[in-house]
């Protein structure tokens, strides 16, 4: 029996060992599914000529993914390699079950499910001839891109967004060696020195046919268990290999030999917080620069050391040691004077030089403090008189002089240590940091120039530096805890000291806690809000943003003391309603709220509105609020959630109808669409706006007497954009006049063409709309009359339509301009006329020829036949008594046409006769 147990244990152990490199199902259901799917062949599509096929340490990314499917999941996989278009089409048609790498797009989601992310990609434009830093560097260039690809769409969007003149050349495949400019992914262009990021591309994943959705869940677990780390490692190794090969190929024979003979170098760093500062715990320099150079020299196989004494030395001593040759390489900013004495590499990092200015003291003249032989000293000489610069050997002494008002200003690389309430802190200049070497190190300088920023990933360095900083803080804290423990254990006599120290710590914590609160309202401060957003990116709940209405008027009228009372009251009312939530006072009269419980948000909003309405203080000063809110999902970032709430708040404030508004999906989508329209409308007016024409008929005999020119806009990305959408945006941006002027010219040009070809009678009249904002312009009369002269058209063939609201602002100015038009023979009409405005009384004095009834009047005949007809008849009689013509808009049915004809309406237009068309077809 004992032998059987031993054999059973051995068998199970052996099975476990051999199964460690195979996927273990997580349930019986999953095991049954895998058994079934393994019995059928699955076709795996792999794209030709892709970086995933490159070998790094004898394996490619495709090898890794193929191993996942074949060996780890033990699927019956048949590999099919081919061109992307062919593979994608076969995948859509169901002939391929899995595609190794598929970009997540809405189009592919219709027939595919996606695994978790394999890698991220960014679209870049590469130049073979010049450095690229801003979008304008690509202006007036020809850029190659693979046609019918996501890259093509993103490049088109980038071109429109940045208003660039780019000729996009679409090809089947890229010849990267022959093309001067081309668009491709960052992973396909590793090692290219001159490139510009265009946009982030959707994630690349394993694409699986929708019918295999259960398999997708298993693949995701396999990725998490084993393959995500392998894929990341492969991508890093590939990047390093590309950089290293490129670097090694760039070296000359002499440079190769120099590297072989090079001995250990001593490196010197300046004590610059966060960039390179000495750690007393680690006995070495830590930060971005040490991490960057350690990584760089390690990949170059160059040994470097940091002398422990360097951490105890001041900058002047460090500089002198370098000057005397005790240090081989120093991180130093390049200046004209230094360039005469030392060799410098290309830039390795950028530093901000801050101007710390004491705005509360007034010396006879500016006194600027800087450290001797520092980069700040060089910058100071560029910006200030030499007599106003005071040079220090000791930084503490310089800071003390600033605090004691002996200096007005100091220049510093670190602004965090200065009180922002006491000092004005601004960036004076951005200074590059280089590596400095002695003059005889020319070959080493050339080698480093080839390697800098090609052999290291600065993003990874920044991440590693941040981790180093956190580790040091934790080490400091641990050291402090151990020290306290030793004190407690070694001597009871020190309890009094410990108690005193504890009291100081508690006081310090209490003081810090008070700093976290807004001193006026007691709510959380902006500092806490920033930390809250940083540490709670993925929680769900509701973000709310409230802004007080009429608060500025209160402050300006009664003073800040009254404003403070209102802010305190607002804080109390908010705490009464949102007592279990996070409430922040950000600035002025802005309050941000985050509620973890979204279910009763609307009731809370109703309650806070009621509290404001019932507050005697708020009623006394007529203070209300505008509030926007957004229901945040865990996948949304906190910053964007509050941004959406902010958009909703401004919408509520603008509408003035409701106290609050929700940032719904449709609301956010509409705002994004509006933003896109705002960005492209100006450059689209001359290329994408076009006129359509709707004929006007004499109702009595059916003759065409004229037409109306209407504006249309079709954008290649957004499609047809309706006038109701783009006209308010154009008006808000001050661009409506450009549209009006363009359509006016199209109307005049079309009319001239119709008359010359004899398609219409000599009294044919074309109308177009003119907005209130256009009519306000000083040049409007001159411009329209200039168009008549340009096309040799008589004013009698033109009709300008204006709305009733035009006369509500400046009747005198409008009337003057209309009279100028009338003197030139141009007909004038009021568009969209109803009985709702005060212009009914002005009709006798305005220079108007025609009144166009709004389509709502004719629609009322259908809604309430008898009442609608009486209203129409009454208005018609009144207009006719003033000797004005009537045009009926919106005629869509025969019954309407017969009624209008019966009561003697002069002219009409509408879908009953025909829809607006690009070309007039005069019968």
PDB file of N, CA and C in Angstrom, residues 499-556:
ATOM      1  N   UNK A 499       9.261  61.824  23.984  1.00  0.00           N
ATOM      2  CA  UNK A 499       7.940  62.457  24.093  1.00  0.00           C
ATOM      3  C   UNK A 499       7.949  63.835  23.441  1.00  0.00           C
ATOM      4  N   UNK A 500       9.070  64.551  23.682  1.00  0.00           N
ATOM      5  CA  UNK A 500       9.193  65.881  23.084  1.00  0.00           C
ATOM      6  C   UNK A 500       9.236  65.802  21.561  1.00  0.00           C
ATOM      7  N   UNK A 501      10.034  64.835  21.077  1.00  0.00           N
ATOM      8  CA  UNK A 501      10.134  64.642  19.627  1.00  0.00           C
ATOM      9  C   UNK A 501       8.767  64.256  19.046  1.00  0.00           C
ATOM     10  N   UNK A 502       8.049  63.391  19.788  1.00  0.00           N
ATOM     11  CA  UNK A 502       6.721  62.969  19.326  1.00  0.00           C
ATOM     12  C   UNK A 502       5.775  64.162  19.247  1.00  0.00           C
ATOM     13  N   UNK A 503       5.873  65.025  20.272  1.00  0.00           N
ATOM     14  CA  UNK A 503       5.024  66.217  20.270  1.00  0.00           C
ATOM     15  C   UNK A 503       5.314  67.085  19.048  1.00  0.00           C
ATOM     16  N   UNK A 504       6.608  67.209  18.711  1.00  0.00           N
ATOM     17  CA  UNK A 504       6.980  67.991  17.522  1.00  0.00           C
ATOM     18  C   UNK A 504       6.440  67.357  16.249  1.00  0.00           C
ATOM     19  N   UNK A 505       6.522  66.012  16.170  1.00  0.00           N
ATOM     20  CA  UNK A 505       6.015  65.313  14.984  1.00  0.00           C
ATOM     21  C   UNK A 505       4.514  65.523  14.846  1.00  0.00           C
ATOM     22  N   UNK A 506       3.787  65.387  15.995  1.00  0.00           N
ATOM     23  CA  UNK A 506       2.323  65.576  15.964  1.00  0.00           C
ATOM     24  C   UNK A 506       1.982  66.995  15.547  1.00  0.00           C
ATOM     25  N   UNK A 507       2.725  67.967  16.089  1.00  0.00           N
ATOM     26  CA  UNK A 507       2.478  69.369  15.727  1.00  0.00           C
ATOM     27  C   UNK A 507       2.729  69.601  14.247  1.00  0.00           C
ATOM     28  N   UNK A 508       3.813  68.973  13.758  1.00  0.00           N
ATOM     29  CA  UNK A 508       4.146  69.107  12.333  1.00  0.00           C
ATOM     30  C   UNK A 508       3.047  68.503  11.457  1.00  0.00           C
ATOM     31  N   UNK A 509       2.567  67.313  11.886  1.00  0.00           N
ATOM     32  CA  UNK A 509       1.499  66.657  11.125  1.00  0.00           C
ATOM     33  C   UNK A 509       0.226  67.496  11.142  1.00  0.00           C
ATOM     34  N   UNK A 510      -0.057  68.075  12.341  1.00  0.00           N
ATOM     35  CA  UNK A 510      -1.252  68.918  12.447  1.00  0.00           C
ATOM     36  C   UNK A 510      -1.136  70.140  11.547  1.00  0.00           C
ATOM     37  N   UNK A 511       0.066  70.710  11.518  1.00  0.00           N
ATOM     38  CA  UNK A 511       0.288  71.880  10.655  1.00  0.00           C
ATOM     39  C   UNK A 511       0.126  71.512   9.189  1.00  0.00           C
ATOM     40  N   UNK A 512       0.704  70.327   8.823  1.00  0.00           N
ATOM     41  CA  UNK A 512       0.560  69.854   7.438  1.00  0.00           C
ATOM     42  C   UNK A 512      -0.893  69.604   7.087  1.00  0.00           C
ATOM     43  N   UNK A 513      -1.626  69.047   8.098  1.00  0.00           N
ATOM     44  CA  UNK A 513      -3.040  68.760   7.861  1.00  0.00           C
ATOM     45  C   UNK A 513      -3.822  70.047   7.622  1.00  0.00           C
ATOM     46  N   UNK A 514      -3.449  71.098   8.390  1.00  0.00           N
ATOM     47  CA  UNK A 514      -4.118  72.390   8.205  1.00  0.00           C
ATOM     48  C   UNK A 514      -3.817  72.965   6.817  1.00  0.00           C
ATOM     49  N   UNK A 515      -2.573  72.710   6.324  1.00  0.00           N
ATOM     50  CA  UNK A 515      -2.209  73.193   4.996  1.00  0.00           C
ATOM     51  C   UNK A 515      -3.014  72.509   3.904  1.00  0.00           C
ATOM     52  N   UNK A 516      -3.526  71.313   4.230  1.00  0.00           N
ATOM     53  CA  UNK A 516      -4.299  70.577   3.244  1.00  0.00           C
ATOM     54  C   UNK A 516      -5.713  71.123   3.118  1.00  0.00           C
ATOM     55  N   UNK A 517      -6.103  71.980   4.056  1.00  0.00           N
ATOM     56  CA  UNK A 517      -7.455  72.552   4.035  1.00  0.00           C
ATOM     57  C   UNK A 517      -7.416  73.989   3.532  1.00  0.00           C
ATOM     58  N   UNK A 518      -8.480  74.386   2.831  1.00  0.00           N
ATOM     59  CA  UNK A 518      -8.644  75.781   2.437  1.00  0.00           C
ATOM     60  C   UNK A 518      -8.950  76.584   3.690  1.00  0.00           C
ATOM     61  N   UNK A 519      -8.132  77.600   3.987  1.00  0.00           N
ATOM     62  CA  UNK A 519      -8.242  78.297   5.261  1.00  0.00           C
ATOM     63  C   UNK A 519      -9.543  79.071   5.409  1.00  0.00           C
ATOM     64  N   UNK A 520     -10.213  79.403   4.345  1.00  0.00           N
ATOM     65  CA  UNK A 520     -11.454  80.163   4.432  1.00  0.00           C
ATOM     66  C   UNK A 520     -12.663  79.258   4.681  1.00  0.00           C
ATOM     67  N   UNK A 521     -12.806  78.199   3.883  1.00  0.00           N
ATOM     68  CA  UNK A 521     -14.009  77.363   3.948  1.00  0.00           C
ATOM     69  C   UNK A 521     -13.808  76.074   4.732  1.00  0.00           C
ATOM     70  N   UNK A 522     -12.538  75.684   4.979  1.00  0.00           N
ATOM     71  CA  UNK A 522     -12.283  74.421   5.646  1.00  0.00           C
ATOM     72  C   UNK A 522     -12.393  73.219   4.729  1.00  0.00           C
ATOM     73  N   UNK A 523     -12.626  73.447   3.451  1.00  0.00           N
ATOM     74  CA  UNK A 523     -12.711  72.351   2.484  1.00  0.00           C
ATOM     75  C   UNK A 523     -11.303  71.943   2.055  1.00  0.00           C
ATOM     76  N   UNK A 524     -11.201  70.796   1.367  1.00  0.00           N
ATOM     77  CA  UNK A 524      -9.903  70.369   0.864  1.00  0.00           C
ATOM     78  C   UNK A 524      -9.372  71.374  -0.157  1.00  0.00           C
ATOM     79  N   UNK A 525      -8.041  71.536  -0.201  1.00  0.00           N
ATOM     80  CA  UNK A 525      -7.396  72.522  -1.073  1.00  0.00           C
ATOM     81  C   UNK A 525      -7.052  71.925  -2.427  1.00  0.00           C
ATOM     82  N   UNK A 526      -6.545  72.777  -3.321  1.00  0.00           N
ATOM     83  CA  UNK A 526      -6.096  72.328  -4.641  1.00  0.00           C
ATOM     84  C   UNK A 526      -4.981  71.284  -4.508  1.00  0.00           C
ATOM     85  N   UNK A 527      -4.116  71.449  -3.522  1.00  0.00           N
ATOM     86  CA  UNK A 527      -3.015  70.505  -3.332  1.00  0.00           C
ATOM     87  C   UNK A 527      -3.560  69.096  -3.083  1.00  0.00           C
ATOM     88  N   UNK A 528      -4.585  68.993  -2.231  1.00  0.00           N
ATOM     89  CA  UNK A 528      -5.195  67.682  -1.951  1.00  0.00           C
ATOM     90  C   UNK A 528      -5.903  67.163  -3.193  1.00  0.00           C
ATOM     91  N   UNK A 529      -6.537  68.084  -3.932  1.00  0.00           N
ATOM     92  CA  UNK A 529      -7.248  67.681  -5.156  1.00  0.00           C
ATOM     93  C   UNK A 529      -6.269  67.060  -6.158  1.00  0.00           C
ATOM     94  N   UNK A 530      -5.102  67.684  -6.323  1.00  0.00           N
ATOM     95  CA  UNK A 530      -4.112  67.139  -7.264  1.00  0.00           C
ATOM     96  C   UNK A 530      -3.649  65.750  -6.843  1.00  0.00           C
ATOM     97  N   UNK A 531      -3.411  65.567  -5.543  1.00  0.00           N
ATOM     98  CA  UNK A 531      -3.013  64.246  -5.039  1.00  0.00           C
ATOM     99  C   UNK A 531      -4.139  63.234  -5.193  1.00  0.00           C
ATOM    100  N   UNK A 532      -5.364  63.693  -4.935  1.00  0.00           N
ATOM    101  CA  UNK A 532      -6.541  62.813  -5.064  1.00  0.00           C
ATOM    102  C   UNK A 532      -6.660  62.296  -6.498  1.00  0.00           C
ATOM    103  N   UNK A 533      -6.542  63.182  -7.479  1.00  0.00           N
ATOM    104  CA  UNK A 533      -6.634  62.775  -8.888  1.00  0.00           C
ATOM    105  C   UNK A 533      -5.497  61.825  -9.256  1.00  0.00           C
ATOM    106  N   UNK A 534      -4.310  62.098  -8.728  1.00  0.00           N
ATOM    107  CA  UNK A 534      -3.137  61.283  -9.054  1.00  0.00           C
ATOM    108  C   UNK A 534      -3.275  59.868  -8.495  1.00  0.00           C
ATOM    109  N   UNK A 535      -3.867  59.740  -7.291  1.00  0.00           N
ATOM    110  CA  UNK A 535      -3.914  58.448  -6.605  1.00  0.00           C
ATOM    111  C   UNK A 535      -5.213  57.684  -6.809  1.00  0.00           C
ATOM    112  N   UNK A 536      -6.176  58.294  -7.498  1.00  0.00           N
ATOM    113  CA  UNK A 536      -7.481  57.632  -7.666  1.00  0.00           C
ATOM    114  C   UNK A 536      -7.930  57.656  -9.119  1.00  0.00           C
ATOM    115  N   UNK A 537      -7.018  57.254 -10.001  1.00  0.00           N
ATOM    116  CA  UNK A 537      -7.294  57.356 -11.438  1.00  0.00           C
ATOM    117  C   UNK A 537      -8.387  56.408 -11.900  1.00  0.00           C
ATOM    118  N   UNK A 538      -8.499  55.256 -11.268  1.00  0.00           N
ATOM    119  CA  UNK A 538      -9.358  54.201 -11.806  1.00  0.00           C
ATOM    120  C   UNK A 538     -10.598  53.906 -10.969  1.00  0.00           C
ATOM    121  N   UNK A 539     -10.952  54.769 -10.017  1.00  0.00           N
ATOM    122  CA  UNK A 539     -12.170  54.513  -9.254  1.00  0.00           C
ATOM    123  C   UNK A 539     -13.369  55.093  -9.991  1.00  0.00           C
ATOM    124  N   UNK A 540     -14.542  54.521  -9.746  1.00  0.00           N
ATOM    125  CA  UNK A 540     -15.771  55.010 -10.375  1.00  0.00           C
ATOM    126  C   UNK A 540     -16.534  55.865  -9.375  1.00  0.00           C
ATOM    127  N   UNK A 541     -17.400  56.708  -9.874  1.00  0.00           N
ATOM    128  CA  UNK A 541     -18.189  57.600  -9.037  1.00  0.00           C
ATOM    129  C   UNK A 541     -18.741  58.726  -9.877  1.00  0.00           C
ATOM    130  N   UNK A 542     -18.913  59.889  -9.268  1.00  0.00           N
ATOM    131  CA  UNK A 542     -19.450  61.046  -9.996  1.00  0.00           C
ATOM    132  C   UNK A 542     -18.606  62.271  -9.696  1.00  0.00           C
ATOM    133  N   UNK A 543     -18.152  62.965 -10.743  1.00  0.00           N
ATOM    134  CA  UNK A 543     -17.428  64.225 -10.587  1.00  0.00           C
ATOM    135  C   UNK A 543     -18.401  65.381 -10.787  1.00  0.00           C
ATOM    136  N   UNK A 544     -18.333  66.373  -9.912  1.00  0.00           N
ATOM    137  CA  UNK A 544     -19.204  67.542 -10.004  1.00  0.00           C
ATOM    138  C   UNK A 544     -18.347  68.794  -9.919  1.00  0.00           C
ATOM    139  N   UNK A 545     -18.693  69.802 -10.688  1.00  0.00           N
ATOM    140  CA  UNK A 545     -17.974  71.070 -10.680  1.00  0.00           C
ATOM    141  C   UNK A 545     -18.989  72.197 -10.580  1.00  0.00           C
ATOM    142  N   UNK A 546     -18.858  73.006  -9.530  1.00  0.00           N
ATOM    143  CA  UNK A 546     -19.829  74.087  -9.277  1.00  0.00           C
ATOM    144  C   UNK A 546     -19.135  75.439  -9.310  1.00  0.00           C
ATOM    145  N   UNK A 547     -19.771  76.386  -9.980  1.00  0.00           N
ATOM    146  CA  UNK A 547     -19.255  77.751 -10.087  1.00  0.00           C
ATOM    147  C   UNK A 547     -20.378  78.707  -9.689  1.00  0.00           C
ATOM    148  N   UNK A 548     -20.064  79.675  -8.828  1.00  0.00           N
ATOM    149  CA  UNK A 548     -21.095  80.607  -8.356  1.00  0.00           C
ATOM    150  C   UNK A 548     -21.398  81.662  -9.419  1.00  0.00           C
ATOM    151  N   UNK A 549     -22.675  81.986  -9.575  1.00  0.00           N
ATOM    152  CA  UNK A 549     -23.113  83.026 -10.496  1.00  0.00           C
ATOM    153  C   UNK A 549     -23.258  84.346  -9.758  1.00  0.00           C
ATOM    154  N   UNK A 550     -22.874  85.442 -10.404  1.00  0.00           N
ATOM    155  CA  UNK A 550     -22.953  86.811  -9.862  1.00  0.00           C
ATOM    156  C   UNK A 550     -21.926  87.060  -8.751  1.00  0.00           C
ATOM    157  N   UNK A 551     -20.973  86.153  -8.560  1.00  0.00           N
ATOM    158  CA  UNK A 551     -19.989  86.320  -7.488  1.00  0.00           C
ATOM    159  C   UNK A 551     -19.052  87.487  -7.772  1.00  0.00           C
ATOM    160  N   UNK A 552     -18.621  87.644  -9.015  1.00  0.00           N
ATOM    161  CA  UNK A 552     -17.713  88.742  -9.359  1.00  0.00           C
ATOM    162  C   UNK A 552     -18.390  90.097  -9.140  1.00  0.00           C
ATOM    163  N   UNK A 553     -19.674  90.180  -9.494  1.00  0.00           N
ATOM    164  CA  UNK A 553     -20.426  91.431  -9.288  1.00  0.00           C
ATOM    165  C   UNK A 553     -20.472  91.775  -7.807  1.00  0.00           C
ATOM    166  N   UNK A 554     -20.707  90.730  -6.970  1.00  0.00           N
ATOM    167  CA  UNK A 554     -20.734  90.930  -5.515  1.00  0.00           C
ATOM    168  C   UNK A 554     -19.393  91.446  -5.022  1.00  0.00           C
ATOM    169  N   UNK A 555     -18.304  90.835  -5.457  1.00  0.00           N
ATOM    170  CA  UNK A 555     -16.957  91.265  -5.022  1.00  0.00           C
ATOM    171  C   UNK A 555     -16.671  92.700  -5.442  1.00  0.00           C
ATOM    172  N   UNK A 556     -16.994  93.013  -6.717  1.00  0.00           N
ATOM    173  CA  UNK A 556     -16.709  94.358  -7.241  1.00  0.00           C
ATOM    174  C   UNK A 556     -17.570  95.419  -6.573  1.00  0.00           C
TER     175      UNK A 556
END
